[in-house]
mmCIF file of C-alpha atoms in Angstrom:
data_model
loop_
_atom_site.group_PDB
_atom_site.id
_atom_site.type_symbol
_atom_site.label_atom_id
_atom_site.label_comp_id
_atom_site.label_asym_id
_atom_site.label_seq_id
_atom_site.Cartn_x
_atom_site.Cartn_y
_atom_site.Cartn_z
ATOM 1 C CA UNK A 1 38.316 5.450 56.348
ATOM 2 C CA UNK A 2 35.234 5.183 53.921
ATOM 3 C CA UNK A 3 32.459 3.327 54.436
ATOM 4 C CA UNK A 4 30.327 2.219 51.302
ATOM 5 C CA UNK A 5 27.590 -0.272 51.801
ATOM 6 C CA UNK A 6 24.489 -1.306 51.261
ATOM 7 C CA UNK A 7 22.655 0.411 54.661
ATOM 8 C CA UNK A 8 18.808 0.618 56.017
ATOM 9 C CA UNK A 9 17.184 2.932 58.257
ATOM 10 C CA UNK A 10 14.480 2.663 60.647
ATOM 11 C CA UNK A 11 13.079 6.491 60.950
ATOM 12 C CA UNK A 12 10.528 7.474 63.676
ATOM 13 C CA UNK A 13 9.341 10.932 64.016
ATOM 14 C CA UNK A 14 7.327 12.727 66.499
ATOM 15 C CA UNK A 15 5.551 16.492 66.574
ATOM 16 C CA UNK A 16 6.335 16.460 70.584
ATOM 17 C CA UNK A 17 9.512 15.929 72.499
ATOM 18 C CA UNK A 18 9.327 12.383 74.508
ATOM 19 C CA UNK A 19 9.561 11.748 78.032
ATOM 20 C CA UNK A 20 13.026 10.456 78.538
ATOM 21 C CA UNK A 21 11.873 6.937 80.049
ATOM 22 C CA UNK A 22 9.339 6.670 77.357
ATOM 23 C CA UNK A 23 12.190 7.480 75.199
ATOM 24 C CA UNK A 24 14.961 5.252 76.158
ATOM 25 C CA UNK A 25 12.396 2.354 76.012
ATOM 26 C CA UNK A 26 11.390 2.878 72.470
ATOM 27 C CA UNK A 27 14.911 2.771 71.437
ATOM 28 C CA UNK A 28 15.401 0.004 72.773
ATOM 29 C CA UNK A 29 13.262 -1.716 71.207
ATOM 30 C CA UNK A 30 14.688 -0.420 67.895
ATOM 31 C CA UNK A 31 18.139 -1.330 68.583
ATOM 32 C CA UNK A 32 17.831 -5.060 67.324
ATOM 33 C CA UNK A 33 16.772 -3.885 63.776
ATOM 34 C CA UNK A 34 20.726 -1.795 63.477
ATOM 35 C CA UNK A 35 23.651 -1.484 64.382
ATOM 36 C CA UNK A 36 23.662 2.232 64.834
ATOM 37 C CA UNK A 37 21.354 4.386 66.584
ATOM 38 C CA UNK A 38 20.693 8.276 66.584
ATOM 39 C CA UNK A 39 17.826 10.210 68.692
ATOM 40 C CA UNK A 40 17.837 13.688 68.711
ATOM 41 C CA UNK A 41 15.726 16.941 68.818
ATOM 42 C CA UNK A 42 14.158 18.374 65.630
ATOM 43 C CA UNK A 43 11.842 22.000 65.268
ATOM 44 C CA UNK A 44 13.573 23.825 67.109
ATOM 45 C CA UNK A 45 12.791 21.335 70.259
ATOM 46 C CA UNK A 46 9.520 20.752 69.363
ATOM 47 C CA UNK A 47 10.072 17.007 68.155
ATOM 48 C CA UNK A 48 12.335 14.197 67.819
ATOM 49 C CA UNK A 49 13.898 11.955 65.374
ATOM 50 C CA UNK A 50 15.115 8.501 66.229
ATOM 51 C CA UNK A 51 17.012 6.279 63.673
ATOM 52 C CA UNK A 52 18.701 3.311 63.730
ATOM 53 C CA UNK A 53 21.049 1.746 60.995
ATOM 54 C CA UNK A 54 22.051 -1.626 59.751
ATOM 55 C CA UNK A 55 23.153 -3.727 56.648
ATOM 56 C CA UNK A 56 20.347 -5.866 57.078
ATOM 57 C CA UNK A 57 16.476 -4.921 56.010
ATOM 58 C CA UNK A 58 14.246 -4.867 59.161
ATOM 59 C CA UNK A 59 10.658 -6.789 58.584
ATOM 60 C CA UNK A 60 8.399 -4.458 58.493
ATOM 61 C CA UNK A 61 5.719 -6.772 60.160
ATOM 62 C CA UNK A 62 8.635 -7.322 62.687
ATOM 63 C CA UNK A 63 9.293 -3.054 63.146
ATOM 64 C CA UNK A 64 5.461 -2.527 63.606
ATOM 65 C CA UNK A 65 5.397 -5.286 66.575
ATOM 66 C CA UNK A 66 7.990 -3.836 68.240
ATOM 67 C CA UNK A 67 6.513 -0.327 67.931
ATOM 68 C CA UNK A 68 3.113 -1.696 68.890
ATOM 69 C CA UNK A 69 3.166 -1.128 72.282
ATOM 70 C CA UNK A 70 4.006 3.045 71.762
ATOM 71 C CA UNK A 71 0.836 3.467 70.151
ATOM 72 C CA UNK A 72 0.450 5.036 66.758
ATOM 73 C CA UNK A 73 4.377 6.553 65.120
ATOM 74 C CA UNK A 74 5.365 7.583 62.054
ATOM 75 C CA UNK A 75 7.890 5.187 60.601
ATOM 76 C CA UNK A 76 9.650 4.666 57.301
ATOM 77 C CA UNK A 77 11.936 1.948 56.796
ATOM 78 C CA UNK A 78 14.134 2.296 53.186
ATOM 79 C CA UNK A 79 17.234 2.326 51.598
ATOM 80 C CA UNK A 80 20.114 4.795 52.980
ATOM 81 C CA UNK A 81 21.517 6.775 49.997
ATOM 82 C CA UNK A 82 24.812 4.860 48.498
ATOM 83 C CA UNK A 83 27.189 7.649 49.781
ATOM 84 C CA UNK A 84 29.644 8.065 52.467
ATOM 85 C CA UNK A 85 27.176 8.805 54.982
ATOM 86 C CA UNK A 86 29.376 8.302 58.298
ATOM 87 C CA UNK A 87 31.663 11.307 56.573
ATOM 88 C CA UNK A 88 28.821 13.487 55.379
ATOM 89 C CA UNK A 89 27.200 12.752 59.355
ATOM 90 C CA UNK A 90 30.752 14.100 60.540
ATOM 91 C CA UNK A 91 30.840 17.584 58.555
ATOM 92 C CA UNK A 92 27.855 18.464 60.734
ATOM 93 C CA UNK A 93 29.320 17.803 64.260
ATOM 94 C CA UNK A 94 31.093 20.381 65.498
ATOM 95 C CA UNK A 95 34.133 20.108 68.220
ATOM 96 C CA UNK A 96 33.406 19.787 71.687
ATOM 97 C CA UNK A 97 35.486 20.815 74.837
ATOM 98 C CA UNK A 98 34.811 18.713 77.534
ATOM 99 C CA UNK A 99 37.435 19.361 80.604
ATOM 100 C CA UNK A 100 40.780 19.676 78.858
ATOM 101 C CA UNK A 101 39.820 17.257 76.159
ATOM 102 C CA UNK A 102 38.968 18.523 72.498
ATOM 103 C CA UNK A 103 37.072 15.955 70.635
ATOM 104 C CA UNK A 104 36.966 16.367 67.249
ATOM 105 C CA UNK A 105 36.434 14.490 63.941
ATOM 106 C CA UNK A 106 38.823 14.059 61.084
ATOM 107 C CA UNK A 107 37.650 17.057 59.459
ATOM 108 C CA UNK A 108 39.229 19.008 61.999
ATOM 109 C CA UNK A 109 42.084 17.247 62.840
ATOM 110 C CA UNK A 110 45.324 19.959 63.912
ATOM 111 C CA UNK A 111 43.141 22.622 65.368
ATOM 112 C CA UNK A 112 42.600 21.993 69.051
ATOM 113 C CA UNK A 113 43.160 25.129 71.390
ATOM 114 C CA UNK A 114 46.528 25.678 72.952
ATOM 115 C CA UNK A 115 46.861 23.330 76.076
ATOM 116 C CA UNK A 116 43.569 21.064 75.434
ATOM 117 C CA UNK A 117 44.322 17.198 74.747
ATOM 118 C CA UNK A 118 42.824 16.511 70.979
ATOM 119 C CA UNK A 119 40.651 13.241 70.618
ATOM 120 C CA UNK A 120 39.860 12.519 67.163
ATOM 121 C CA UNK A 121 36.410 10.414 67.561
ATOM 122 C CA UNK A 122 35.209 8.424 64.668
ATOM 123 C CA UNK A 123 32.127 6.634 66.067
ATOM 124 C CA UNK A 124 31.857 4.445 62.635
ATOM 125 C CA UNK A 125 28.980 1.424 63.617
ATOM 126 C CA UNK A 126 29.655 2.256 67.217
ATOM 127 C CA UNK A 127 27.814 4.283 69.658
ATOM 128 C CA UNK A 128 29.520 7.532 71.339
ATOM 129 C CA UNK A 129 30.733 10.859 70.115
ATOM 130 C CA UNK A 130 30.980 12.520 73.700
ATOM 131 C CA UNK A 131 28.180 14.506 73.045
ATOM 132 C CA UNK A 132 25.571 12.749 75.333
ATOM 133 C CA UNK A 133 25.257 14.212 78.747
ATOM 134 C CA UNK A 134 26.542 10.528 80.428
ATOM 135 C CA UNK A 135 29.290 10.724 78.659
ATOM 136 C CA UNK A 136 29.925 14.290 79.956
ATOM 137 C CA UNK A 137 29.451 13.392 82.988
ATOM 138 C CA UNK A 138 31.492 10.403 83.327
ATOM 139 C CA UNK A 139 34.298 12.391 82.289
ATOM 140 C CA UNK A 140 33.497 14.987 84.972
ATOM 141 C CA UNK A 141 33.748 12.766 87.222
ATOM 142 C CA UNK A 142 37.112 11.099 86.094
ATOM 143 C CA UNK A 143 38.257 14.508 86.300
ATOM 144 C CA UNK A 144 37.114 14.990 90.018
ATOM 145 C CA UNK A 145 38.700 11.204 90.846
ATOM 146 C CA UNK A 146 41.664 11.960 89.315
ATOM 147 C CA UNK A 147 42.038 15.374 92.069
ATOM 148 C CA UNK A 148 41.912 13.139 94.648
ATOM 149 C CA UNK A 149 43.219 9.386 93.421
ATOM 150 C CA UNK A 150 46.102 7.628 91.669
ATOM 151 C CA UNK A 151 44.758 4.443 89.658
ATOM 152 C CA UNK A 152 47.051 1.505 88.466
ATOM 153 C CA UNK A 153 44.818 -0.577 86.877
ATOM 154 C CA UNK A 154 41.911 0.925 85.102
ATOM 155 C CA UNK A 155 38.786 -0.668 83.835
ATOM 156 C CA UNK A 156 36.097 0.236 80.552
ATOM 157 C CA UNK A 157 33.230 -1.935 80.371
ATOM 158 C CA UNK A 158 31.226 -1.140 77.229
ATOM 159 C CA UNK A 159 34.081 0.949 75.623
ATOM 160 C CA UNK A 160 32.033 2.265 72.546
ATOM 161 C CA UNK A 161 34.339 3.994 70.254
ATOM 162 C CA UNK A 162 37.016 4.274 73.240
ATOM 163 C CA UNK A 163 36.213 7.416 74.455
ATOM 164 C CA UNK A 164 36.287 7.442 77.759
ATOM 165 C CA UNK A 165 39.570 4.254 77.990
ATOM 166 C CA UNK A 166 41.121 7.724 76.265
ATOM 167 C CA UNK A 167 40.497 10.127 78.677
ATOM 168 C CA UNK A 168 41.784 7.830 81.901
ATOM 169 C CA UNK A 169 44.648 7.208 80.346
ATOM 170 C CA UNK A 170 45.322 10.972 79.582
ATOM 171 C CA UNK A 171 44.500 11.958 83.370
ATOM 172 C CA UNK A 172 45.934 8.818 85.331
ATOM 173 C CA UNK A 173 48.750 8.235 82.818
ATOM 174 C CA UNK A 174 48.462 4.642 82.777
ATOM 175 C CA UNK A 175 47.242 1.969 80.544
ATOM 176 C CA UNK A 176 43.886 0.992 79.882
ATOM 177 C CA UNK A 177 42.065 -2.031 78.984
ATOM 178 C CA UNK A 178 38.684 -1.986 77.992
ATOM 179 C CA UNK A 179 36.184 -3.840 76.449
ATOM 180 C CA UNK A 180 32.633 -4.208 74.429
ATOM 181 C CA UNK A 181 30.452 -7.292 73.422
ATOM 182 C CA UNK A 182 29.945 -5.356 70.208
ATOM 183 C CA UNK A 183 32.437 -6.439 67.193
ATOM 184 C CA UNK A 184 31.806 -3.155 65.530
ATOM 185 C CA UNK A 185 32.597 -1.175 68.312
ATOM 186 C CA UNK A 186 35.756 -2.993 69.413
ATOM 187 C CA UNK A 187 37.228 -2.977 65.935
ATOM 188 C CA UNK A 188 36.146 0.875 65.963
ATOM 189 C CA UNK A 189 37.625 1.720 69.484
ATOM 190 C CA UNK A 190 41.136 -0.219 67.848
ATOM 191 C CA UNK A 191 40.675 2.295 64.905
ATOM 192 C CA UNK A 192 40.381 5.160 67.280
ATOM 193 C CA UNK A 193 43.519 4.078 69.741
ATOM 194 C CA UNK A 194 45.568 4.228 66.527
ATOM 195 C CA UNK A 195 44.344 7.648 65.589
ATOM 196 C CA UNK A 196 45.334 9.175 68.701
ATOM 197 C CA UNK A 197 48.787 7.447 69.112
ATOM 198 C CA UNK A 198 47.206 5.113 71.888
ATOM 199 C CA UNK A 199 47.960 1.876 70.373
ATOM 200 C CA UNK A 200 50.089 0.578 72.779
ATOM 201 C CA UNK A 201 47.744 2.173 76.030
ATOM 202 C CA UNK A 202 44.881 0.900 75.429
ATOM 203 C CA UNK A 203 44.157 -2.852 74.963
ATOM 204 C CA UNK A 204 40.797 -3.291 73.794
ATOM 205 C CA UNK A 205 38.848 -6.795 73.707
ATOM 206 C CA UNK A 206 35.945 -8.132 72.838
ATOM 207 C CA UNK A 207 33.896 -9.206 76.045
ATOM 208 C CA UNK A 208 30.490 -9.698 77.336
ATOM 209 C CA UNK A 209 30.624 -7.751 80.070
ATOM 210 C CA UNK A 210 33.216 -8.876 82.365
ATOM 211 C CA UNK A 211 33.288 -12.474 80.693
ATOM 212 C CA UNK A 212 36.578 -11.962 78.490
ATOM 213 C CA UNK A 213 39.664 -13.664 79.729
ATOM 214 C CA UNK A 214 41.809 -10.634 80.339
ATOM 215 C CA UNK A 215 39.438 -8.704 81.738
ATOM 216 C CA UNK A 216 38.500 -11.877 84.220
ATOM 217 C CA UNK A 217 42.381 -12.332 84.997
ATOM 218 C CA UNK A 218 43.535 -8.835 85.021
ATOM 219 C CA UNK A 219 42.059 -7.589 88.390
ATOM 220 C CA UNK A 220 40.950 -6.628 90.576
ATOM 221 C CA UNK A 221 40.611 -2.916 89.599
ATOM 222 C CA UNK A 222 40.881 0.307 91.475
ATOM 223 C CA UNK A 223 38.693 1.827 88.758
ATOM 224 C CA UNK A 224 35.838 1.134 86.570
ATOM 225 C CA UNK A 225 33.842 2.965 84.156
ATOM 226 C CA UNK A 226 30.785 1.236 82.934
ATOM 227 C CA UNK A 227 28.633 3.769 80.551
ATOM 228 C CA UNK A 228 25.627 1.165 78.849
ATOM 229 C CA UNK A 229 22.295 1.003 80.106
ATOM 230 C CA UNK A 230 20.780 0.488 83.575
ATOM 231 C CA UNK A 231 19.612 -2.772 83.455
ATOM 232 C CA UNK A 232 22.906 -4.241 82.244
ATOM 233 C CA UNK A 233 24.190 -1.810 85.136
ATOM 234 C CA UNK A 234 21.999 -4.118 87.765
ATOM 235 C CA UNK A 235 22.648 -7.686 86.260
ATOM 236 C CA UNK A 236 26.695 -7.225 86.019
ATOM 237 C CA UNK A 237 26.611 -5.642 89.589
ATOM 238 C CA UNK A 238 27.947 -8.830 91.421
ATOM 239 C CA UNK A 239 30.790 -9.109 88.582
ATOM 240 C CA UNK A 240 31.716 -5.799 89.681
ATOM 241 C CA UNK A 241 32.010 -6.337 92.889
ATOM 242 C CA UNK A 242 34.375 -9.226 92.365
ATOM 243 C CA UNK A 243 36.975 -7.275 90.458
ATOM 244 C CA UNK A 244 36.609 -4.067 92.395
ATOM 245 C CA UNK A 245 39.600 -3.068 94.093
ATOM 246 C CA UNK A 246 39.351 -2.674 97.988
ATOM 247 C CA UNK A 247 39.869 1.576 97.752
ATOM 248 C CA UNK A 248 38.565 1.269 93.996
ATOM 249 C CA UNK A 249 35.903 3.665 92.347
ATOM 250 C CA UNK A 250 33.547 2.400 90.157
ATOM 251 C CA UNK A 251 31.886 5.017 87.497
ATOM 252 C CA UNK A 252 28.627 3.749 86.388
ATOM 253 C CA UNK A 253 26.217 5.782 83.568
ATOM 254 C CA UNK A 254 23.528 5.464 80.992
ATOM 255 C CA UNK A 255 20.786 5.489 83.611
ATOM 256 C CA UNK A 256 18.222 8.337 84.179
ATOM 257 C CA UNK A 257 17.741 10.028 87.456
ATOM 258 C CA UNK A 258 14.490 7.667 87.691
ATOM 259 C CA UNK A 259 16.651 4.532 87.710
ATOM 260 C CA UNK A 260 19.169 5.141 90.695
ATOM 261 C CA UNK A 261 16.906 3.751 92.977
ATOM 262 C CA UNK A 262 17.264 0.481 91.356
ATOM 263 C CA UNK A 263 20.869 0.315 90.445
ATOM 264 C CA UNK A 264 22.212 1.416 94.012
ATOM 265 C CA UNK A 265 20.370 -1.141 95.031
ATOM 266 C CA UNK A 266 21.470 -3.839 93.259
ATOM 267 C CA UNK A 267 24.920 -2.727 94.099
ATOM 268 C CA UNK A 268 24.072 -1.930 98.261
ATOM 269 C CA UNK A 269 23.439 -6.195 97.721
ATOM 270 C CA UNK A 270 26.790 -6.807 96.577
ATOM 271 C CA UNK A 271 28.588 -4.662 99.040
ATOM 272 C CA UNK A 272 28.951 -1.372 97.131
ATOM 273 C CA UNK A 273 27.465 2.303 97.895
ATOM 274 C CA UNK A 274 27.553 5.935 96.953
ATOM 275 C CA UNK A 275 30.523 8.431 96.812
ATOM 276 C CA UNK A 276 29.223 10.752 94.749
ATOM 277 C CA UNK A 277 26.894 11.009 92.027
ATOM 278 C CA UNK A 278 26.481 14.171 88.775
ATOM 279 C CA UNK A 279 23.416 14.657 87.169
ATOM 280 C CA UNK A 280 23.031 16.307 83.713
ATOM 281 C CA UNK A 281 19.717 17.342 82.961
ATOM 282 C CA UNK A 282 17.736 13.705 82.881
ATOM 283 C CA UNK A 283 20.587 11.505 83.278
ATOM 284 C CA UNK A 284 22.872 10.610 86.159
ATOM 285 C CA UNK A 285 26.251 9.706 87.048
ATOM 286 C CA UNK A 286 27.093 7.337 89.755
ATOM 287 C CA UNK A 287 30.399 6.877 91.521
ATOM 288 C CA UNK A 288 30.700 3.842 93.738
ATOM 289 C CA UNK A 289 32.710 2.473 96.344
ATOM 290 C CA UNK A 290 33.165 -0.506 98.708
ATOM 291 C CA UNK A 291 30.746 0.104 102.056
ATOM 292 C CA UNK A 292 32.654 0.931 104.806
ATOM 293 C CA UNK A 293 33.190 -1.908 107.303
ATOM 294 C CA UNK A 294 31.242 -1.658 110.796
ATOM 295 C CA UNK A 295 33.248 -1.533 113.532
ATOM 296 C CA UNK A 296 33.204 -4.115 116.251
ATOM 297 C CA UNK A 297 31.235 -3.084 119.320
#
């Protein structure tokens, strides 16, 4: 699939590597000039480079408000060259093994290891290439529930280019619906399912959350993965609850360390704690279940 269209960039620089919280905030406050964002090291470690994508040109005026409150960056906002740029981006990411998974890009399609399970990835105007340590670590943990669980009916809330609706269905062997409020992403998660021969196991719809119809009539489920951003974490917490099976797991990421505080509590309040949780450097994993009941005195 090529993509050739007219495309900005927002680019911010910095000589320093951020503090993650610092970070997370200034992206967000890019996101609503693209569709796409990227943040990663540069020098070696020594700085970072955030940029986020879009067909539409961002107001400058508008950029430099948003930015305003991080002080003095270096931004450029311009043209992206008219070239394939999601398949040149591609050549330079290299596959990644991740549990038995090998997740790859069409440029090296037919040469997973003996014995892994190949996932062809192609994030296109949606977010998630596995290579972010929540991602990581939400499928570690699918890999530890699946030692110990059988799921029926699995759940992906904020499904992204599909990635992890793929690997449930690979280790429960069961179909999985999932869902994003993002057009791009759902129509690239559809692309991806068709890729890997998972038409048929993975319904995907478009959904705000747990708002959809499907999703809202198809529970209640014994497990849910939910990789976005803490604060949409806290504010869908009582929807979660409500289609939570009684035994069911819930898998909840895109937080830092700093923010479980916050989202376990916002969960303790709708009647769900702590199994287990995996942290990965800055970032943290949380696996939830219902509290246990007291028992009458």
């Amino acid at each position: 699939m090529k993509t050739k269209v007219k495309l900005y960039a927002v680019n911010v620089d910095f000589d320093f590597k951020p503090e993650p919280s610092w970070r997370l905030a200034l992206e967000e406050a890019l996101e609503p000039f693209g569709e796409a964002l990227v943040s990663f090291e540069t020098d070696g470690g020594k700085g970072w480079h955030i940029e986020v994508i879009g067909e539409t040109k961002p107001v400058a005026a508008a950029v430099k408000t948003a930015l305003k409150p991080f002080g003095k960056l270096a931004t450029t906002i311009g043209l992206v060259p008219d070239k394939d740029w999601l398949a040149e981006s591609r050549k330079g990411l290299a596959p990644l093994r991740m549990g038995p998974f090998y997740i790859h890009g069409e440029h090296d399609r037919g040469r997973a290891p003996k014995g892994a399970i190949p996932l062809e990835i192609d994030a296109g105007m949606a977010f998630g290439t596995g290579r972010h340590e929540t991602t990581s670590g939400c499928v570690k943990a699918l890999l530890r529930l699946s030692k110990s669980m059988k799921v029926k009916k699995p759940l992906d809330i904020g499904t992204g280019t599909g990635i992890l609706a793929f690997a449930t269905h690979h280790l429960f062997h069961v179909p999985v619906l999932a869902g994003d409020n993002d057009k791009d992403a759902v129509r690239v998660a559809r692309e991806n399912a068709a890729i890997n021969g998972l038409k048929k196991a993975i319904r995907i719809v478009t959904s705000d959350g747990y708002r959809a119809a499907a999703i809202r009539n198809g529970g209640p489920y014994d497990l849910v993965t939910a990789n976005i951003l803490a604060n949409p974490l806290i504010s869908l917490a009582p929807d979660l609850s409500k289609c939570l099976a009684r035994n069911g797991r819930a898998i909840l990421s895109g937080l830092l360390k700093t923010q479980e505080k916050d989202v376990l509590a916002a969960h303790a309040a709708v009647g769900l704690e702590l199994d287990f949780r995996i942290r990965q450097n800055d970032w943290s994993v949380l696996v939830l279940k219902r509290k246990a009941r007291a028992k009458n005195s």
